[in-house]
Structures are given as structure tokens and as C-alpha cells.
PDB file of C-alpha atoms in Angstrom:
ATOM      1  CA  UNK A   1     -13.151 -18.072 -21.499  1.00 46.00           C
ATOM      2  CA  UNK A   2     -16.628 -17.628 -20.001  1.00 46.00           C
ATOM      3  CA  UNK A   3     -18.237 -16.373 -16.834  1.00 42.00           C
ATOM      4  CA  UNK A   4     -18.015 -19.794 -15.151  1.00 44.00           C
ATOM      5  CA  UNK A   5     -14.286 -19.128 -14.733  1.00 50.00           C
ATOM      6  CA  UNK A   6     -15.053 -16.515 -12.093  1.00 51.00           C
ATOM      7  CA  UNK A   7     -14.899 -18.609  -8.949  1.00 46.00           C
ATOM      8  CA  UNK A   8     -14.035 -16.010  -6.336  1.00 57.00           C
ATOM      9  CA  UNK A   9     -14.127 -12.272  -5.646  1.00 57.00           C
ATOM     10  CA  UNK A  10     -10.349 -12.261  -6.125  1.00 65.00           C
ATOM     11  CA  UNK A  11     -10.639 -13.590  -9.693  1.00 72.00           C
ATOM     12  CA  UNK A  12     -13.413 -11.155 -10.432  1.00 71.00           C
ATOM     13  CA  UNK A  13     -11.286  -8.296  -9.114  1.00 70.00           C
ATOM     14  CA  UNK A  14      -8.352  -9.369 -11.304  1.00 79.00           C
ATOM     15  CA  UNK A  15     -10.563  -9.304 -14.388  1.00 82.00           C
ATOM     16  CA  UNK A  16     -11.933  -5.886 -13.446  1.00 79.00           C
ATOM     17  CA  UNK A  17      -8.384  -4.599 -12.999  1.00 81.00           C
ATOM     18  CA  UNK A  18      -7.379  -6.033 -16.386  1.00 88.00           C
ATOM     19  CA  UNK A  19     -10.367  -4.398 -18.031  1.00 89.00           C
ATOM     20  CA  UNK A  20      -9.424  -1.087 -16.404  1.00 88.00           C
ATOM     21  CA  UNK A  21      -5.862  -1.283 -17.731  1.00 91.00           C
ATOM     22  CA  UNK A  22      -7.111  -2.074 -21.243  1.00 95.00           C
ATOM     23  CA  UNK A  23      -9.489   0.886 -21.212  1.00 95.00           C
ATOM     24  CA  UNK A  24      -6.852   3.183 -19.721  1.00 94.00           C
ATOM     25  CA  UNK A  25      -4.500   2.229 -22.565  1.00 95.00           C
ATOM     26  CA  UNK A  26      -7.270   3.020 -25.051  1.00 96.00           C
ATOM     27  CA  UNK A  27      -7.968   6.371 -23.389  1.00 96.00           C
ATOM     28  CA  UNK A  28      -4.302   7.303 -23.763  1.00 94.00           C
ATOM     29  CA  UNK A  29      -4.593   6.828 -27.515  1.00 95.00           C
ATOM     30  CA  UNK A  30      -7.763   8.937 -27.598  1.00 95.00           C
ATOM     31  CA  UNK A  31      -6.194  11.774 -25.598  1.00 93.00           C
ATOM     32  CA  UNK A  32      -3.135  11.802 -27.857  1.00 91.00           C
ATOM     33  CA  UNK A  33      -5.365  13.062 -30.668  1.00 88.00           C
ATOM     34  CA  UNK A  34      -5.941  16.192 -28.549  1.00 86.00           C
ATOM     35  CA  UNK A  35      -9.124  16.943 -30.485  1.00 92.00           C
ATOM     36  CA  UNK A  36     -11.865  17.711 -27.979  1.00 93.00           C
ATOM     37  CA  UNK A  37     -14.489  18.449 -30.621  1.00 95.00           C
ATOM     38  CA  UNK A  38     -13.925  15.065 -32.266  1.00 95.00           C
ATOM     39  CA  UNK A  39     -13.941  13.198 -28.935  1.00 95.00           C
ATOM     40  CA  UNK A  40     -17.104  14.969 -27.769  1.00 96.00           C
ATOM     41  CA  UNK A  41     -18.802  14.060 -31.047  1.00 96.00           C
ATOM     42  CA  UNK A  42     -18.135  10.369 -30.322  1.00 96.00           C
ATOM     43  CA  UNK A  43     -19.382  10.364 -26.732  1.00 97.00           C
ATOM     44  CA  UNK A  44     -22.082  13.047 -26.468  1.00 96.00           C
ATOM     45  CA  UNK A  45     -24.775  10.933 -28.209  1.00 97.00           C
ATOM     46  CA  UNK A  46     -24.028   8.055 -25.822  1.00 97.00           C
ATOM     47  CA  UNK A  47     -24.286  10.382 -22.827  1.00 97.00           C
ATOM     48  CA  UNK A  48     -27.664  11.644 -24.040  1.00 97.00           C
ATOM     49  CA  UNK A  49     -28.991   8.099 -24.423  1.00 97.00           C
ATOM     50  CA  UNK A  50     -27.739   7.160 -20.956  1.00 96.00           C
ATOM     51  CA  UNK A  51     -29.488  10.213 -19.493  1.00 96.00           C
ATOM     52  CA  UNK A  52     -32.702   9.272 -21.313  1.00 96.00           C
ATOM     53  CA  UNK A  53     -32.553   5.716 -19.958  1.00 94.00           C
ATOM     54  CA  UNK A  54     -31.952   7.073 -16.461  1.00 91.00           C
ATOM     55  CA  UNK A  55     -34.940   9.420 -16.605  1.00 93.00           C
ATOM     56  CA  UNK A  56     -37.139   6.589 -17.866  1.00 93.00           C
ATOM     57  CA  UNK A  57     -35.777   4.102 -15.280  1.00 87.00           C
ATOM     58  CA  UNK A  58     -34.969   1.770 -18.176  1.00 90.00           C
ATOM     59  CA  UNK A  59     -32.256  -0.599 -16.910  1.00 85.00           C
ATOM     60  CA  UNK A  60     -32.186  -2.608 -20.144  1.00 86.00           C
ATOM     61  CA  UNK A  61     -31.514   0.489 -22.251  1.00 93.00           C
ATOM     62  CA  UNK A  62     -28.903   1.686 -19.769  1.00 90.00           C
ATOM     63  CA  UNK A  63     -27.143  -1.696 -19.885  1.00 86.00           C
ATOM     64  CA  UNK A  64     -27.039  -1.560 -23.677  1.00 91.00           C
ATOM     65  CA  UNK A  65     -25.605   1.965 -23.738  1.00 94.00           C
ATOM     66  CA  UNK A  66     -23.054   1.075 -21.064  1.00 91.00           C
ATOM     67  CA  UNK A  67     -21.647  -1.578 -23.378  1.00 91.00           C
ATOM     68  CA  UNK A  68     -21.699   0.865 -26.295  1.00 96.00           C
ATOM     69  CA  UNK A  69     -19.773   3.390 -24.190  1.00 96.00           C
ATOM     70  CA  UNK A  70     -16.986   1.035 -23.185  1.00 95.00           C
ATOM     71  CA  UNK A  71     -16.800  -0.567 -26.619  1.00 96.00           C
ATOM     72  CA  UNK A  72     -16.461   2.907 -28.147  1.00 97.00           C
ATOM     73  CA  UNK A  73     -13.546   3.685 -25.824  1.00 97.00           C
ATOM     74  CA  UNK A  74     -11.748   0.583 -27.079  1.00 97.00           C
ATOM     75  CA  UNK A  75     -12.639   1.010 -30.755  1.00 97.00           C
ATOM     76  CA  UNK A  76     -11.432   4.617 -30.889  1.00 96.00           C
ATOM     77  CA  UNK A  77      -7.939   3.401 -29.970  1.00 94.00           C
ATOM     78  CA  UNK A  78      -7.973   1.591 -33.338  1.00 93.00           C
ATOM     79  CA  UNK A  79      -5.864  -1.346 -32.123  1.00 95.00           C
ATOM     80  CA  UNK A  80      -7.323  -4.741 -33.173  1.00 95.00           C
ATOM     81  CA  UNK A  81      -5.328  -6.754 -30.619  1.00 95.00           C
ATOM     82  CA  UNK A  82      -6.493  -4.499 -27.785  1.00 96.00           C
ATOM     83  CA  UNK A  83     -10.093  -4.861 -28.937  1.00 96.00           C
ATOM     84  CA  UNK A  84      -9.820  -8.653 -29.107  1.00 96.00           C
ATOM     85  CA  UNK A  85      -8.468  -8.947 -25.558  1.00 95.00           C
ATOM     86  CA  UNK A  86     -11.049  -6.498 -24.207  1.00 95.00           C
ATOM     87  CA  UNK A  87     -13.933  -8.390 -25.852  1.00 94.00           C
ATOM     88  CA  UNK A  88     -12.754 -11.616 -24.207  1.00 92.00           C
ATOM     89  CA  UNK A  89     -12.674  -9.967 -20.785  1.00 90.00           C
ATOM     90  CA  UNK A  90     -16.052  -8.307 -21.353  1.00 89.00           C
ATOM     91  CA  UNK A  91     -17.682 -11.604 -22.318  1.00 86.00           C
ATOM     92  CA  UNK A  92     -16.168 -13.284 -19.274  1.00 83.00           C
ATOM     93  CA  UNK A  93     -17.831 -10.676 -17.087  1.00 79.00           C
ATOM     94  CA  UNK A  94     -21.074 -10.772 -19.097  1.00 73.00           C
ATOM     95  CA  UNK A  95     -23.219 -12.279 -16.334  1.00 68.00           C
ATOM     96  CA  UNK A  96     -22.212  -9.512 -13.956  1.00 64.00           C
ATOM     97  CA  UNK A  97     -22.920  -6.836 -16.562  1.00 62.00           C
ATOM     98  CA  UNK A  98     -26.387  -8.259 -17.166  1.00 63.00           C
ATOM     99  CA  UNK A  99     -27.244  -8.417 -13.476  1.00 60.00           C
ATOM    100  CA  UNK A 100     -25.488  -5.383 -12.082  1.00 55.00           C
ATOM    101  CA  UNK A 101     -27.814  -2.585 -13.102  1.00 55.00           C
ATOM    102  CA  UNK A 102     -31.056  -3.864 -11.611  1.00 57.00           C
ATOM    103  CA  UNK A 103     -29.468  -5.801  -8.750  1.00 59.00           C
ATOM    104  CA  UNK A 104     -26.869  -3.349  -7.469  1.00 59.00           C
ATOM    105  CA  UNK A 105     -28.186   0.001  -8.703  1.00 58.00           C
ATOM    106  CA  UNK A 106     -31.973  -0.006  -8.346  1.00 58.00           C
ATOM    107  CA  UNK A 107     -31.716   3.787  -8.683  1.00 64.00           C
ATOM    108  CA  UNK A 108     -29.905   4.466 -11.969  1.00 76.00           C
ATOM    109  CA  UNK A 109     -29.106   8.027 -10.921  1.00 75.00           C
ATOM    110  CA  UNK A 110     -26.191   6.751  -8.830  1.00 70.00           C
ATOM    111  CA  UNK A 111     -24.749   4.850 -11.779  1.00 78.00           C
ATOM    112  CA  UNK A 112     -25.447   7.723 -14.174  1.00 86.00           C
ATOM    113  CA  UNK A 113     -23.256   9.985 -12.083  1.00 80.00           C
ATOM    114  CA  UNK A 114     -20.352   7.562 -12.539  1.00 80.00           C
ATOM    115  CA  UNK A 115     -20.855   7.386 -16.299  1.00 90.00           C
ATOM    116  CA  UNK A 116     -21.237  11.131 -16.740  1.00 90.00           C
ATOM    117  CA  UNK A 117     -17.997  11.756 -14.863  1.00 86.00           C
ATOM    118  CA  UNK A 118     -16.184   9.149 -16.949  1.00 91.00           C
ATOM    119  CA  UNK A 119     -17.373  10.650 -20.237  1.00 95.00           C
ATOM    120  CA  UNK A 120     -16.535  14.192 -19.145  1.00 92.00           C
ATOM    121  CA  UNK A 121     -12.970  13.258 -18.186  1.00 91.00           C
ATOM    122  CA  UNK A 122     -12.386  11.516 -21.519  1.00 94.00           C
ATOM    123  CA  UNK A 123     -13.833  14.462 -23.447  1.00 94.00           C
ATOM    124  CA  UNK A 124     -11.488  16.819 -21.591  1.00 91.00           C
ATOM    125  CA  UNK A 125      -8.531  15.147 -23.393  1.00 91.00           C
ATOM    126  CA  UNK A 126      -6.633  15.619 -20.116  1.00 88.00           C
ATOM    127  CA  UNK A 127      -4.679  12.357 -19.982  1.00 87.00           C
ATOM    128  CA  UNK A 128      -4.263  12.259 -16.209  1.00 82.00           C
ATOM    129  CA  UNK A 129      -7.922  13.098 -15.594  1.00 83.00           C
ATOM    130  CA  UNK A 130      -9.105  10.551 -18.158  1.00 89.00           C
ATOM    131  CA  UNK A 131      -6.952   7.788 -16.677  1.00 86.00           C
ATOM    132  CA  UNK A 132      -8.271   8.607 -13.210  1.00 81.00           C
ATOM    133  CA  UNK A 133     -11.797   8.668 -14.593  1.00 84.00           C
ATOM    134  CA  UNK A 134     -11.534   5.162 -16.041  1.00 87.00           C
ATOM    135  CA  UNK A 135      -9.811   3.722 -12.980  1.00 81.00           C
ATOM    136  CA  UNK A 136     -12.200   5.304 -10.475  1.00 76.00           C
ATOM    137  CA  UNK A 137     -15.223   4.319 -12.559  1.00 80.00           C
ATOM    138  CA  UNK A 138     -14.300   0.646 -12.716  1.00 76.00           C
ATOM    139  CA  UNK A 139     -13.052   0.487  -9.128  1.00 68.00           C
ATOM    140  CA  UNK A 140     -16.334   1.905  -7.900  1.00 67.00           C
ATOM    141  CA  UNK A 141     -18.316  -0.602  -9.948  1.00 67.00           C
ATOM    142  CA  UNK A 142     -16.115  -3.499  -8.801  1.00 63.00           C
ATOM    143  CA  UNK A 143     -16.576  -2.497  -5.189  1.00 59.00           C
ATOM    144  CA  UNK A 144     -20.333  -2.205  -5.482  1.00 60.00           C
ATOM    145  CA  UNK A 145     -20.697  -5.584  -7.196  1.00 60.00           C
ATOM    146  CA  UNK A 146     -18.142  -7.498  -5.177  1.00 54.00           C
ATOM    147  CA  UNK A 147     -19.382  -6.445  -1.772  1.00 51.00           C
ATOM    148  CA  UNK A 148     -22.873  -7.605  -2.707  1.00 55.00           C
ATOM    149  CA  UNK A 149     -21.704 -10.823  -4.399  1.00 52.00           C
ATOM    150  CA  UNK A 150     -19.914 -12.148  -1.357  1.00 47.00           C
ATOM    151  CA  UNK A 151     -20.076  -9.981   1.731  1.00 45.00           C
ATOM    152  CA  UNK A 152     -18.747 -12.760   3.960  1.00 44.00           C
ATOM    153  CA  UNK A 153     -15.543 -13.303   1.996  1.00 42.00           C
ATOM    154  CA  UNK A 154     -14.937  -9.598   1.641  1.00 40.00           C
ATOM    155  CA  UNK A 155     -15.640  -9.045   5.351  1.00 45.00           C
ATOM    156  CA  UNK A 156     -17.523  -5.846   4.672  1.00 57.00           C
ATOM    157  CA  UNK A 157     -19.400  -3.742   7.174  1.00 79.00           C
ATOM    158  CA  UNK A 158     -21.475  -0.582   6.786  1.00 85.00           C
ATOM    159  CA  UNK A 159     -18.416   1.484   7.697  1.00 87.00           C
ATOM    160  CA  UNK A 160     -16.012  -0.307   5.330  1.00 81.00           C
ATOM    161  CA  UNK A 161     -18.520  -0.044   2.481  1.00 78.00           C
ATOM    162  CA  UNK A 162     -18.880   3.682   3.076  1.00 86.00           C
ATOM    163  CA  UNK A 163     -15.128   4.263   3.404  1.00 85.00           C
ATOM    164  CA  UNK A 164     -14.366   2.340   0.201  1.00 77.00           C
ATOM    165  CA  UNK A 165     -17.055   4.173  -1.727  1.00 80.00           C
ATOM    166  CA  UNK A 166     -15.793   7.537  -0.490  1.00 86.00           C
ATOM    167  CA  UNK A 167     -12.214   6.757  -1.503  1.00 81.00           C
ATOM    168  CA  UNK A 168     -13.336   5.976  -5.076  1.00 75.00           C
ATOM    169  CA  UNK A 169     -15.695   8.927  -5.436  1.00 82.00           C
ATOM    170  CA  UNK A 170     -14.001  11.995  -3.991  1.00 87.00           C
ATOM    171  CA  UNK A 171     -14.763  13.936  -7.175  1.00 84.00           C
ATOM    172  CA  UNK A 172     -18.509  13.589  -6.550  1.00 86.00           C
ATOM    173  CA  UNK A 173     -20.788  15.132  -3.925  1.00 89.00           C
ATOM    174  CA  UNK A 174     -20.722  12.793  -0.913  1.00 94.00           C
ATOM    175  CA  UNK A 175     -23.917  13.036   1.102  1.00 94.00           C
ATOM    176  CA  UNK A 176     -24.350  11.170   4.382  1.00 96.00           C
ATOM    177  CA  UNK A 177     -28.002  10.195   3.888  1.00 94.00           C
ATOM    178  CA  UNK A 178     -27.383   8.920   0.371  1.00 90.00           C
ATOM    179  CA  UNK A 179     -24.282   6.892   1.225  1.00 91.00           C
ATOM    180  CA  UNK A 180     -25.918   5.460   4.341  1.00 92.00           C
ATOM    181  CA  UNK A 181     -28.997   4.248   2.483  1.00 88.00           C
ATOM    182  CA  UNK A 182     -27.579   3.248  -0.902  1.00 81.00           C
ATOM    183  CA  UNK A 183     -24.022   2.116  -0.121  1.00 81.00           C
ATOM    184  CA  UNK A 184     -23.727   1.240   3.574  1.00 84.00           C
ATOM    185  CA  UNK A 185     -27.314  -0.067   3.883  1.00 85.00           C
ATOM    186  CA  UNK A 186     -27.865   1.504   7.273  1.00 91.00           C
ATOM    187  CA  UNK A 187     -29.342   4.674   8.736  1.00 95.00           C
ATOM    188  CA  UNK A 188     -27.573   8.023   8.532  1.00 95.00           C
ATOM    189  CA  UNK A 189     -27.507   8.244  12.320  1.00 96.00           C
ATOM    190  CA  UNK A 190     -25.886   4.832  12.692  1.00 95.00           C
ATOM    191  CA  UNK A 191     -23.286   5.511  10.002  1.00 95.00           C
ATOM    192  CA  UNK A 192     -22.452   8.866  11.568  1.00 96.00           C
ATOM    193  CA  UNK A 193     -21.908   7.134  14.917  1.00 96.00           C
ATOM    194  CA  UNK A 194     -19.652   4.524  13.287  1.00 94.00           C
ATOM    195  CA  UNK A 195     -17.412   7.265  11.866  1.00 95.00           C
ATOM    196  CA  UNK A 196     -17.263   9.002  15.227  1.00 95.00           C
ATOM    197  CA  UNK A 197     -16.469   5.789  17.109  1.00 94.00           C
ATOM    198  CA  UNK A 198     -13.819   4.588  14.650  1.00 92.00           C
ATOM    199  CA  UNK A 199     -12.136   7.806  13.543  1.00 92.00           C
ATOM    200  CA  UNK A 200     -13.059  10.247  16.283  1.00 95.00           C
ATOM    201  CA  UNK A 201     -14.574  12.652  13.776  1.00 95.00           C
ATOM    202  CA  UNK A 202     -17.776  13.340  11.906  1.00 96.00           C
ATOM    203  CA  UNK A 203     -18.603  11.919   8.504  1.00 97.00           C
ATOM    204  CA  UNK A 204     -18.107  15.341   6.915  1.00 96.00           C
ATOM    205  CA  UNK A 205     -14.722  15.859   8.580  1.00 96.00           C
ATOM    206  CA  UNK A 206     -13.578  12.448   7.395  1.00 95.00           C
ATOM    207  CA  UNK A 207     -14.610  13.207   3.797  1.00 96.00           C
ATOM    208  CA  UNK A 208     -12.863  16.572   3.890  1.00 96.00           C
ATOM    209  CA  UNK A 209      -9.619  15.018   5.139  1.00 95.00           C
ATOM    210  CA  UNK A 210      -9.761  12.344   2.433  1.00 92.00           C
ATOM    211  CA  UNK A 211     -10.215  15.019  -0.234  1.00 94.00           C
ATOM    212  CA  UNK A 212      -7.306  17.075   1.085  1.00 95.00           C
ATOM    213  CA  UNK A 213      -5.000  14.075   1.491  1.00 92.00           C
ATOM    214  CA  UNK A 214      -5.592  13.048  -2.117  1.00 89.00           C
ATOM    215  CA  UNK A 215      -5.001  16.646  -3.207  1.00 92.00           C
ATOM    216  CA  UNK A 216      -1.690  16.662  -1.321  1.00 93.00           C
ATOM    217  CA  UNK A 217      -0.617  13.512  -3.164  1.00 88.00           C
ATOM    218  CA  UNK A 218      -1.587  14.957  -6.549  1.00 87.00           C
ATOM    219  CA  UNK A 219       0.283  18.178  -5.804  1.00 92.00           C
ATOM    220  CA  UNK A 220       3.424  16.210  -5.046  1.00 88.00           C
ATOM    221  CA  UNK A 221       3.222  13.667  -7.849  1.00 81.00           C
ATOM    222  CA  UNK A 222       1.755  15.632 -10.774  1.00 82.00           C
ATOM    223  CA  UNK A 223       2.058  19.002 -12.499  1.00 83.00           C
ATOM    224  CA  UNK A 224      -1.697  19.452 -12.708  1.00 84.00           C
ATOM    225  CA  UNK A 225      -2.947  23.000 -12.094  1.00 89.00           C
ATOM    226  CA  UNK A 226      -4.244  23.582  -8.586  1.00 94.00           C
ATOM    227  CA  UNK A 227      -7.724  24.323  -9.933  1.00 92.00           C
ATOM    228  CA  UNK A 228      -7.781  20.940 -11.689  1.00 87.00           C
ATOM    229  CA  UNK A 229      -6.678  19.148  -8.536  1.00 91.00           C
ATOM    230  CA  UNK A 230      -9.317  20.957  -6.493  1.00 93.00           C
ATOM    231  CA  UNK A 231     -12.037  19.824  -8.897  1.00 89.00           C
ATOM    232  CA  UNK A 232     -10.580  16.316  -9.001  1.00 86.00           C
ATOM    233  CA  UNK A 233     -11.094  15.928  -5.255  1.00 91.00           C
ATOM    234  CA  UNK A 234     -14.559  17.449  -5.167  1.00 92.00           C
ATOM    235  CA  UNK A 235     -13.999  21.170  -4.570  1.00 95.00           C
ATOM    236  CA  UNK A 236     -15.799  23.542  -6.907  1.00 91.00           C
ATOM    237  CA  UNK A 237     -14.705  26.646  -4.972  1.00 94.00           C
ATOM    238  CA  UNK A 238     -10.928  27.061  -5.399  1.00 94.00           C
ATOM    239  CA  UNK A 239     -10.687  29.671  -2.651  1.00 95.00           C
ATOM    240  CA  UNK A 240     -12.404  27.355  -0.182  1.00 96.00           C
ATOM    241  CA  UNK A 241     -10.080  24.542  -1.226  1.00 97.00           C
ATOM    242  CA  UNK A 242      -7.061  26.738  -0.504  1.00 96.00           C
ATOM    243  CA  UNK A 243      -8.390  27.698   2.921  1.00 96.00           C
ATOM    244  CA  UNK A 244      -9.094  24.097   3.917  1.00 97.00           C
ATOM    245  CA  UNK A 245      -5.754  22.894   2.568  1.00 97.00           C
ATOM    246  CA  UNK A 246      -3.753  25.477   4.514  1.00 96.00           C
ATOM    247  CA  UNK A 247      -5.691  24.712   7.683  1.00 95.00           C
ATOM    248  CA  UNK A 248      -4.806  21.006   7.385  1.00 95.00           C
ATOM    249  CA  UNK A 249      -1.195  21.215   6.180  1.00 95.00           C
ATOM    250  CA  UNK A 250      -0.179  24.706   7.378  1.00 95.00           C
ATOM    251  CA  UNK A 251       0.912  25.526   3.832  1.00 95.00           C
ATOM    252  CA  UNK A 252      -0.815  26.775   0.711  1.00 96.00           C
ATOM    253  CA  UNK A 253      -1.131  24.244  -2.129  1.00 96.00           C
ATOM    254  CA  UNK A 254       1.754  25.932  -3.990  1.00 95.00           C
ATOM    255  CA  UNK A 255       3.942  25.939  -0.885  1.00 95.00           C
ATOM    256  CA  UNK A 256       3.131  22.274  -0.263  1.00 94.00           C
ATOM    257  CA  UNK A 257       4.064  21.302  -3.823  1.00 94.00           C
ATOM    258  CA  UNK A 258       7.391  23.118  -3.579  1.00 91.00           C
ATOM    259  CA  UNK A 259       8.150  21.795  -0.084  1.00 90.00           C
ATOM    260  CA  UNK A 260       7.451  18.132  -0.858  1.00 88.00           C
ATOM    261  CA  UNK A 261       9.435  18.214  -4.087  1.00 81.00           C
ATOM    262  CA  UNK A 262      12.421  19.770  -2.362  1.00 79.00           C
ATOM    263  CA  UNK A 263      12.317  16.982   0.234  1.00 72.00           C
ATOM    264  CA  UNK A 264      12.206  14.222  -2.389  1.00 66.00           C
ATOM    265  CA  UNK A 265      14.572  15.969  -4.796  1.00 59.00           C
TER     266      UNK A 265
END
């Protein structure tokens, strides 16, 4: 298998999804060890080298460490068959890996944020957080590459690019000017108008509702602590999260969790 087999965005997406599932499986094995000190020892040196490459604007060094990071995730699972399949998928996507950093992320700080979040979730040894970290990381990268590879086939627009990016990155700060310039490729004023015209609300209101809707889903479907869920959707202030959640759903997070489970139970 080689990169000439990728003939459409759909095939590329399938390979990205397969790679995500392989790395999620590996992360499960890592989290089962439940040894944060050991996991941090494996990934902290990689994180430091990625940060160094970012500060020096060294795309080649960043590309190299990106491969080291993902290869380490697979190798720590200690499953030869998993590693063999992953290496085949990685090589198939090799052209995109080589091009992506300079072509799609001229400012490595955006990509560094994705990698730092991924490493932090794995080092937490929180299985749910780590799985989300891997999935969100690769979905965000797929979206960024695919929408630039073939904008016509994907029928993207500044608004759809922004909305997709937001949905994959709720755990990060989401700033209108940054998303407009680096993701939607338009002005902040124009993007703000697009949100108002399409959704009848401001960019900030849209982001807040997306965060709260994802939190509501996590409250219903998981047993994660409320503080963890708040952080997962981008709230650092738990009290503020509770206030916003009650305003939107007319229930506290605890009340919502109990109410939705009673309905489905």
C-alpha cells in the first residue's frame, strides 16, 4: 500500500479514521497500566522537543517529533500486529504527513496546541479523556488537511470550516480573530456576520452553546466528574460552567445527569 492509493477525500478520511482507531486501542493499553509517572516519562521528552521546534519555527523537526509521538503511542501498547497495521497506514499517508506542517500550519503554534492537549490527556491515564484526545486530535488534522486538499469536493465555506473546527476543538480557547484568519480564511467581521445570518447569534454565543451541548451529552453518557467535563468542553472556571449550564438547560449539571438517566432508564 502506498500514498497513490488515496484517490479521494473519502478514502483519505477512511484511512485517518482507521489510524485513529488503532491509536485509541493503543491508548487503552497504556491507560490500563495506570502509572502516570511512567507514562509522563515516555511523553514529556517528546513534548519538550515539540515545544522547541515550535519556538524555532522548525517544521522539519516538528514533523520528525510528530512521527515519534504517534509511533511511541503504538509501541507502548506492545502489540506487534497493531504496530504492523499502524505502520502500513502511516506509510500510506506519508505524503500528507510530509506536506501538512508547512502547507496547512504555517504557524506551528496552532498545531502545537493540538499535540500538547493530546499528550496531556494520555498522561492523565484517564481512559475516556485519552480516547477523546486521540479522536479529536486526528479529526482536527483530517479536517484541516482535507478541506485544503479538495475544497470543491468537500463543499466547504468559511462558515463550515469554522463550525467544523469549533466542534473538534471545544477543549481549547476559541478566538474569533484566530479562527477567522487561520481556519476560515476570512476577516473576523465577515465570519461574525456569517454566524449571525445563519444561526441568529454571535460567534461567542454559538461556541458557548456547543460547549454546553457537549457537556450535556457527557453528563448523560459518562460517569466523569463534573469538573472533568467542564474542562473537557473548555471551561476552566467550574462555577461559571454551572451558571451557564443552568441558564441553558434550567437544571444544574447534577440535576441534568439524574433527569436524563431517569428518562432513559
